[in-house]
Coordinates of C-alpha atoms in Angstrom, one line a residue:
M1 CA 18.7 133.9 33.2
K2 CA 18.6 133.4 37.0
L3 CA 21.7 130.9 36.8
R4 CA 23.6 133.5 34.3
A5 CA 22.9 136.1 37.0
T6 CA 24.2 134.0 39.9
L7 CA 27.4 132.8 37.7
T8 CA 28.2 136.6 37.1
D9 CA 27.9 137.8 40.5
C10 CA 30.1 134.5 42.2
Q11 CA 32.7 135.8 39.1
Q12 CA 32.5 139.4 40.6
F13 CA 33.0 138.3 44.0
A14 CA 36.0 136.0 43.5
Q15 CA 37.8 139.1 41.5
T16 CA 37.2 141.1 44.4
L17 CA 38.7 138.4 46.8
A18 CA 41.6 138.2 44.5
H19 CA 42.6 141.7 44.7
R20 CA 42.2 142.1 48.2
Q21 CA 45.3 141.6 50.5
I22 CA 45.2 139.1 53.6
A23 CA 47.2 140.3 56.6
K24 CA 50.2 138.0 57.4
P25 CA 50.6 135.7 59.7
G26 CA 47.5 134.0 58.5
I27 CA 43.8 134.6 59.6
C28 CA 44.1 131.9 62.0
T29 CA 46.5 133.3 64.1
Q30 CA 44.7 136.8 64.0
I31 CA 41.5 135.5 65.5
Q32 CA 43.5 133.8 68.0
E33 CA 45.6 136.8 68.9
Q34 CA 43.0 139.4 68.4
T35 CA 39.7 137.7 69.7
G36 CA 41.1 135.1 72.2
F37 CA 39.1 132.4 70.6
V38 CA 40.0 128.9 70.9
Q39 CA 41.8 127.2 67.9
W40 CA 40.2 124.5 66.1
A41 CA 43.8 122.7 67.2
N42 CA 42.7 122.9 70.7
I43 CA 39.2 120.9 70.2
P44 CA 39.8 117.5 70.7
P45 CA 38.3 115.3 67.4
I46 CA 35.4 113.4 68.2
P47 CA 35.6 109.7 67.3
P48 CA 33.0 108.0 65.1
D49 CA 30.3 105.2 67.1
A50 CA 31.3 101.8 67.9
Q51 CA 29.2 100.9 65.2
E52 CA 30.8 103.4 62.5
L53 CA 34.3 102.3 63.6
H54 CA 33.4 98.6 63.3
K55 CA 32.1 99.7 59.5
I56 CA 35.4 101.5 58.6
Y57 CA 37.6 98.7 60.0
Q58 CA 35.9 96.0 57.5
R59 CA 36.2 98.4 54.5
F60 CA 40.0 98.6 55.1
G61 CA 40.2 95.0 55.7
H62 CA 38.4 94.1 52.8
A63 CA 40.5 96.2 50.5
L64 CA 43.6 94.8 52.4
A65 CA 42.5 91.4 52.0
T66 CA 41.6 92.1 48.0
N67 CA 44.5 94.4 47.2
N68 CA 41.5 96.4 45.8
W69 CA 40.9 100.1 46.8
V70 CA 38.3 101.3 44.9
H71 CA 35.8 101.4 47.2
I72 CA 38.1 103.4 50.0
R73 CA 36.9 107.2 49.7
W74 CA 39.1 110.3 51.0
Y75 CA 36.7 110.5 53.8
D76 CA 37.7 107.0 55.1
W77 CA 41.4 107.7 54.9
R78 CA 40.8 110.9 57.2
R79 CA 39.2 108.5 59.5
A80 CA 41.7 105.7 59.2
P81 CA 43.9 107.0 62.2
W82 CA 41.1 105.7 64.2
I83 CA 41.3 102.2 63.7
L84 CA 45.0 101.8 63.5
W85 CA 45.1 99.7 66.9
Y86 CA 41.5 98.6 66.5
G87 CA 40.9 95.0 67.0
Q88 CA 43.0 92.1 67.9
K89 CA 46.7 92.6 67.9
M90 CA 47.4 90.3 64.8
H91 CA 44.8 91.8 62.7
M92 CA 45.1 95.8 63.6
L93 CA 45.9 97.9 60.6
A94 CA 49.1 99.1 62.3
I95 CA 50.7 95.6 62.0
Q96 CA 49.9 95.2 58.0
T97 CA 53.3 95.7 56.5
D98 CA 51.4 97.6 53.4
F99 CA 49.0 99.9 55.0
L100 CA 51.2 102.3 56.6
P101 CA 52.6 103.6 53.6
L102 CA 49.6 103.8 51.9
L103 CA 48.1 105.9 54.7
W104 CA 51.1 108.2 54.7
R105 CA 50.8 108.9 51.2
Q106 CA 47.2 109.6 51.6
I107 CA 46.9 111.6 54.6
S108 CA 50.6 113.8 54.1
G109 CA 50.1 117.5 54.7
N110 CA 46.5 116.7 55.4
S111 CA 45.7 118.9 58.8
P112 CA 42.4 117.2 60.1
A113 CA 44.0 113.5 59.1
L114 CA 47.1 114.5 61.3
K115 CA 45.3 116.0 64.2
R116 CA 43.5 112.9 64.4
L117 CA 46.6 110.8 64.3
I118 CA 48.1 112.8 66.9
Y119 CA 45.3 112.3 69.4
I120 CA 44.7 108.7 68.6
Y121 CA 48.4 108.4 69.1
L122 CA 48.5 110.0 72.7
Q123 CA 45.3 108.2 73.8
E124 CA 46.4 104.5 72.5
F125 CA 50.0 105.0 73.4
S126 CA 51.8 102.3 74.6
L127 CA 55.7 101.0 73.8
H128 CA 54.5 97.9 73.1
K129 CA 52.1 99.0 70.4
P130 CA 52.5 97.5 67.0
N131 CA 54.9 100.4 64.9
I132 CA 54.3 103.2 67.9
E133 CA 57.9 104.3 66.5
Q134 CA 57.1 104.3 62.7
V135 CA 53.9 106.4 63.5
A136 CA 55.6 108.8 65.8
Q137 CA 58.2 109.4 63.0
F138 CA 55.5 110.6 60.5
I139 CA 53.9 112.7 62.9
K140 CA 57.2 114.3 63.9
S141 CA 58.3 114.7 60.0
N142 CA 54.8 116.1 59.4
L143 CA 54.8 118.8 62.1
A144 CA 58.8 119.6 61.5
Q145 CA 57.1 120.9 57.8
L146 CA 54.4 123.3 59.3
D147 CA 55.2 127.1 59.7
K148 CA 53.6 129.5 62.1
T149 CA 50.4 130.1 60.0
S150 CA 49.3 126.4 60.4
V151 CA 47.0 125.5 63.1
L152 CA 48.7 122.4 64.1
Y153 CA 51.9 124.6 64.9
R154 CA 51.6 124.3 68.7
W155 CA 52.4 120.7 68.4
Q156 CA 55.3 121.7 66.8
Q157 CA 56.4 123.4 69.5
Q158 CA 55.5 120.8 72.1
Q159 CA 57.3 118.4 70.5
Q160 CA 60.6 120.9 70.3
Q161 CA 60.2 121.0 74.1
Y162 CA 58.9 117.8 75.4
H163 CA 59.8 115.4 72.4
L164 CA 56.2 113.8 72.6
F165 CA 56.6 112.0 69.4
E166 CA 60.2 110.6 70.1
P167 CA 58.6 108.0 72.5
R168 CA 61.4 106.7 74.7
Q169 CA 63.0 110.1 74.9
G170 CA 59.4 111.7 75.2
I171 CA 58.2 109.9 78.4
V172 CA 61.5 110.7 80.4
R173 CA 61.4 114.2 79.5
L174 CA 57.8 114.6 80.6
A175 CA 58.1 112.3 84.0
Q176 CA 61.1 114.9 84.8
A177 CA 58.8 117.8 84.2
C178 CA 55.6 116.5 86.2
L179 CA 58.1 116.1 89.3
L180 CA 59.6 119.1 89.2
K181 CA 56.3 121.3 88.8
E182 CA 52.8 121.2 89.5
S183 CA 52.1 118.3 87.3
V184 CA 48.5 118.8 85.8
S185 CA 50.0 122.1 84.8
V186 CA 53.0 120.6 83.0
L187 CA 50.4 118.1 81.3
V188 CA 48.2 120.7 79.9
A189 CA 51.4 122.8 78.6
A190 CA 52.5 119.7 76.6
G191 CA 49.1 119.4 74.9
L192 CA 47.9 116.7 77.3
S193 CA 44.5 118.0 78.2
G194 CA 41.1 116.7 79.1
S195 CA 40.7 113.2 78.3
L196 CA 44.5 112.9 77.3
Q197 CA 45.6 113.2 80.5
N198 CA 44.4 109.9 81.3
G199 CA 45.4 108.5 77.9
G200 CA 48.3 106.1 77.2
Y201 CA 51.1 108.7 76.6
A202 CA 50.4 110.4 80.1
R203 CA 49.9 106.8 81.8
S204 CA 53.4 105.7 80.3
A205 CA 54.9 108.9 81.5
Y206 CA 53.4 108.4 85.0
R207 CA 54.9 104.8 85.3
H208 CA 58.0 106.3 84.6
A209 CA 57.8 109.2 87.3
L210 CA 56.9 106.5 90.0
K211 CA 60.2 104.5 89.2
M212 CA 61.8 107.8 89.4
L213 CA 60.6 108.9 92.4
E214 CA 61.1 105.7 94.2
Q215 CA 65.0 105.7 93.3
G216 CA 64.6 109.5 94.8
L217 CA 63.0 108.3 98.0
R218 CA 65.6 105.4 98.5
Q219 CA 68.7 107.6 97.9
Q220 CA 67.7 110.9 99.1
P221 CA 64.4 111.2 100.7
D222 CA 64.9 114.7 102.5
D223 CA 64.9 116.3 98.9
T224 CA 62.2 114.6 97.3
L225 CA 59.2 116.4 99.3
A226 CA 58.2 118.7 96.2
A227 CA 58.6 115.6 93.7
L228 CA 55.9 113.5 96.1
S229 CA 53.5 116.3 96.3
H230 CA 53.4 116.6 92.8
L231 CA 53.0 113.0 91.8
L232 CA 50.3 112.9 94.2
E233 CA 49.0 115.6 92.8
W234 CA 49.4 114.0 89.5
S235 CA 47.8 110.6 90.8
L236 CA 44.2 112.1 91.5
Q237 CA 41.1 113.1 89.4
G238 CA 38.9 115.0 91.9
R239 CA 38.9 112.6 94.5
Q240 CA 39.6 109.5 92.7
L241 CA 42.7 107.7 91.4
R242 CA 43.3 109.1 88.2
Y243 CA 45.0 105.8 87.1
P244 CA 43.5 102.6 89.1
Q245 CA 45.4 100.4 87.3
E246 CA 48.5 101.6 88.4
C247 CA 47.8 101.3 92.0
S248 CA 50.0 98.7 92.6
L249 CA 52.9 100.2 91.2
L250 CA 52.0 103.7 93.1
L251 CA 51.9 101.7 96.5
Q252 CA 55.2 100.0 95.9
C253 CA 56.9 103.3 95.0
L254 CA 55.5 105.0 98.3
L255 CA 56.4 101.8 100.6
S256 CA 59.1 99.6 99.1
P257 CA 61.6 102.4 100.2
W258 CA 61.2 101.7 103.9
Q259 CA 61.1 98.4 103.9
Q260 CA 64.4 97.8 104.8
R261 CA 64.2 99.3 108.5
H262 CA 64.8 102.9 107.0
Q263 CA 62.9 105.4 108.8
A264 CA 60.9 107.5 106.7
P265 CA 60.8 111.4 107.2
A266 CA 58.0 112.3 109.3
L267 CA 56.6 114.9 106.7
L268 CA 56.9 112.3 104.1
R269 CA 55.5 109.9 106.0
Y270 CA 52.6 112.0 106.9
Y271 CA 51.7 112.7 103.2
I272 CA 52.0 109.0 102.2
E273 CA 50.2 107.8 104.9
V274 CA 46.9 110.3 104.9
F275 CA 46.9 110.1 100.9
I276 CA 46.7 105.7 101.1
L277 CA 44.1 106.3 103.4
R278 CA 41.9 108.6 102.0
Y279 CA 42.4 107.4 98.3
I280 CA 43.4 103.9 98.5
G281 CA 42.3 102.6 101.6
H282 CA 43.5 100.1 104.3
P283 CA 44.3 97.0 103.0
A284 CA 41.4 94.9 104.8
L285 CA 39.2 97.4 103.3
A286 CA 40.4 97.7 99.9
R287 CA 41.7 94.6 98.8
Q288 CA 41.7 95.3 95.0
Y289 CA 44.5 97.6 95.6
W290 CA 46.6 95.8 97.5
Q291 CA 46.6 92.1 96.3
E292 CA 49.9 92.5 94.1
I293 CA 51.8 94.4 97.2
R294 CA 54.8 92.4 98.4
P295 CA 54.5 91.2 101.9
P296 CA 57.7 93.6 102.9
A297 CA 55.8 96.8 101.8
L298 CA 52.4 95.6 102.7
K299 CA 54.1 95.2 106.6
V300 CA 55.4 98.6 106.4
F301 CA 51.9 100.3 106.1
Q302 CA 50.3 98.1 108.8
G303 CA 53.1 99.2 111.0
W304 CA 52.5 102.7 110.1
F305 CA 49.0 102.5 110.1
V306 CA 49.2 100.9 114.2
E307 CA 51.6 103.4 115.3
S308 CA 49.0 106.3 114.0
Q309 CA 46.2 104.6 115.8
L310 CA 48.0 104.5 118.8
Q311 CA 48.8 107.8 118.9
V312 CA 45.0 108.9 118.6
F313 CA 44.5 106.4 121.5
Y314 CA 47.3 108.1 123.6
T315 CA 45.9 111.5 122.8
L316 CA 42.4 110.2 123.8
L317 CA 43.7 108.5 127.0
E318 CA 45.2 112.0 128.0
N319 CA 42.2 113.8 127.5
N320 CA 40.3 111.6 129.9
H321 CA 40.8 113.1 133.1
N322 CA 39.2 110.1 135.0
D323 CA 42.1 107.9 134.1
P324 CA 45.3 108.9 136.0
R325 CA 47.0 105.3 134.7
W326 CA 46.8 106.6 131.2
R327 CA 50.7 107.3 130.8
Y328 CA 51.6 103.6 132.1
R329 CA 49.0 102.2 129.4
Q330 CA 51.1 104.2 126.9
N331 CA 54.2 103.2 128.1
F332 CA 53.4 99.6 128.1
W333 CA 51.5 99.8 124.7
Q334 CA 54.3 101.8 123.0
D335 CA 56.9 99.2 124.4
W336 CA 55.0 96.3 122.6
L337 CA 54.9 98.0 119.5
Q338 CA 58.8 99.2 119.4
R339 CA 59.7 95.0 119.7
G340 CA 57.3 94.5 116.7
H341 CA 54.5 92.4 118.8
I342 CA 51.4 94.2 117.7
D343 CA 50.4 92.9 114.1
E344 CA 47.1 94.9 113.4
S345 CA 45.0 97.6 115.3
W346 CA 41.5 99.2 114.8
L347 CA 40.1 102.0 116.7
V348 CA 36.6 102.5 117.6
I349 CA 35.1 105.5 119.0
H350 CA 32.3 107.2 120.1
P351 CA 30.9 109.7 117.4
L352 CA 30.8 112.7 119.6
L353 CA 34.4 112.0 120.8
G354 CA 35.4 111.7 116.9
D355 CA 34.0 115.4 116.4
E356 CA 35.7 116.5 119.3
I357 CA 39.2 115.5 118.5
C358 CA 39.0 116.4 114.7
S359 CA 37.9 120.1 115.9
R360 CA 41.0 120.8 117.7
Q361 CA 43.9 122.3 115.3
H362 CA 46.8 120.4 117.0
N363 CA 45.0 117.1 116.2
K364 CA 44.5 117.4 112.5
K365 CA 47.9 115.9 111.6
L366 CA 47.0 112.5 113.2
P367 CA 46.8 110.3 110.6
G368 CA 45.1 107.8 112.4
L369 CA 41.9 109.9 112.5
N370 CA 41.6 109.1 108.9
L371 CA 40.1 105.7 109.5
T372 CA 38.4 104.7 112.6
A373 CA 35.3 102.7 113.6
Q374 CA 32.1 104.2 115.5
L375 CA 30.4 103.1 118.7
E376 CA 26.7 102.7 117.8
E377 CA 26.0 105.3 120.6
T378 CA 24.4 108.6 119.8
H379 CA 23.7 110.2 123.8
V380 CA 25.9 112.6 125.3
L381 CA 28.8 111.3 127.2
E382 CA 29.4 110.9 130.5
N383 CA 32.7 111.2 132.4
N384 CA 32.2 107.6 133.9
E385 CA 31.0 106.3 130.3
I386 CA 33.3 104.3 127.8
Q387 CA 34.6 106.6 125.0
G388 CA 36.0 104.4 122.7
V389 CA 38.4 101.2 122.6
L390 CA 41.6 99.7 120.7
L391 CA 41.1 96.5 119.6
L392 CA 44.9 95.1 119.0
R393 CA 46.0 91.7 117.4
I394 CA 48.9 90.4 119.1
K395 CA 49.9 86.9 118.1
N396 CA 47.4 84.5 118.6
Y397 CA 45.2 86.8 121.0
L398 CA 42.7 89.8 120.4
L399 CA 42.8 92.6 123.2
A400 CA 40.3 95.3 123.9
D401 CA 42.0 98.3 125.7
F402 CA 39.0 100.9 126.7
I403 CA 39.0 105.0 127.0
G404 CA 37.0 105.6 130.0
G405 CA 37.4 101.8 130.9
H406 CA 39.4 100.0 134.0
Q407 CA 40.3 96.5 132.5
I408 CA 41.4 95.2 129.3
L409 CA 39.7 91.8 127.5
I410 CA 41.4 89.2 125.5
W411 CA 40.0 86.9 123.5
R412 CA 41.8 83.9 121.6
N413 CA 41.6 84.2 117.9
K414 CA 39.3 81.2 117.7
N415 CA 36.9 82.3 120.3
P416 CA 33.4 82.8 118.3
Y417 CA 32.9 85.9 120.4
A418 CA 35.9 87.7 119.6
P419 CA 35.1 90.9 117.7
N420 CA 35.8 91.1 114.0
L421 CA 38.4 93.8 113.2
Y422 CA 37.6 96.5 110.3
Q423 CA 33.9 97.0 110.8
K424 CA 32.7 100.3 110.8
T425 CA 30.3 100.4 113.5
Y426 CA 30.3 98.4 116.7
K427 CA 28.1 97.9 119.7
L428 CA 29.5 98.1 122.9
E429 CA 28.0 95.1 124.1
T430 CA 29.6 93.0 121.4
L431 CA 32.9 94.5 122.4
Q432 CA 32.6 92.6 126.0
Q433 CA 31.5 89.2 125.6
H434 CA 33.1 86.0 126.9
A435 CA 36.7 87.7 127.2
E436 CA 39.3 87.1 130.0
T437 CA 40.0 90.2 131.8
V438 CA 42.9 92.1 133.3
S439 CA 42.1 94.7 135.8
L440 CA 43.9 98.0 135.4
S441 CA 43.7 98.5 139.1
H442 CA 46.1 96.2 140.2
Q443 CA 49.6 97.5 140.4
N444 CA 51.1 94.7 138.8
W445 CA 48.3 94.5 135.6
Q446 CA 51.3 94.8 133.0
H447 CA 53.0 91.5 134.5
E448 CA 49.6 89.9 134.4
L449 CA 49.0 90.7 130.9
N450 CA 52.3 89.7 129.5
Q451 CA 51.8 86.4 131.3
K452 CA 48.2 85.6 129.5
I453 CA 49.5 86.6 125.9
V454 CA 53.0 85.5 126.0

């Protein structure tokens, strides 16, 4: 009796629903427009864990090997997109001739399965992935059949604007858009939000954008400031590189346009140099990012860094009121810089002096301030004390010019007491051991110094 009553209630409820009108266009569209709830299509699908993925892959592999599909459930077909490019290349399902037509028949018109396929395509994308064009064509043809009530309709709109599922054309279009406007906003508008911003499709577009920007820097550097700003924004996720695997390409893009003695516009150079120092690091301190950089591009950055540290050094000399010879020292080192004789530099300053110079507004655009070492001194500076030192590698010598000092020290490179460059901290006594000296109190100190190191 209870069962009969329950069935009667269900029948009456079904009859009520059959006579009730549902407003167009669709309940999903109403929810989106009236309540602002996030659409189901905007929620990334959750992949199976590693163990479950392997089980699905094994089931499909066995079915392909035996041509027996009896044990493949409808639920397995819906999750099959996760394993298209799973495993070793020659054993990927995407490379098996008979598999993709079977998959297309099973998931065509199935929104959950199509959504998974879209995400795995964008996440795992590479132009070198087996049958990537065929997968893209299937997605494109399915999206073209959707109407506005579909929960996947937004992907149809993004395809129309960015051609995401026409791989070669889509990468170019997305790269161009990201260089013209705020890159992260463009990625979100194209459907690449969350983890998809770090996925294969976004990364491929990023590589193409690097090539486009490098060409622009070579041909029209004065017109590329906005594009450079958008690309540098795209390059970061928080305070880390978004695509650390592409760091070599990024460095080549930023530095190689200037390796033929072309001068970078001042503002462009400032942004590039500060970005590299803050987020990539000096070649001697972040070797993992610089190993594949060609020597000409590396030389560009080293030259910029030496010049930037000299600018900070000149500022510190000028502020040292006890040194009337500071302008002569500036002219001397500037002459050596312009002749290309200075190979490396490393500025070591008192921590209190560093805080003081950074606090001055007009000094905030000195790129050399982004990377300096410190003297291991914490007491208050006196006027007659050494406040810092500039270490310079010139040919086979290491030189030390002191802020607040009255002599320049010289070591041959083979001297075991010569300080090592690129340390974070130094003790003052280690910067003054067993070195030849040139006194700055002599009127001919420039000539004497030239004689020692030529």
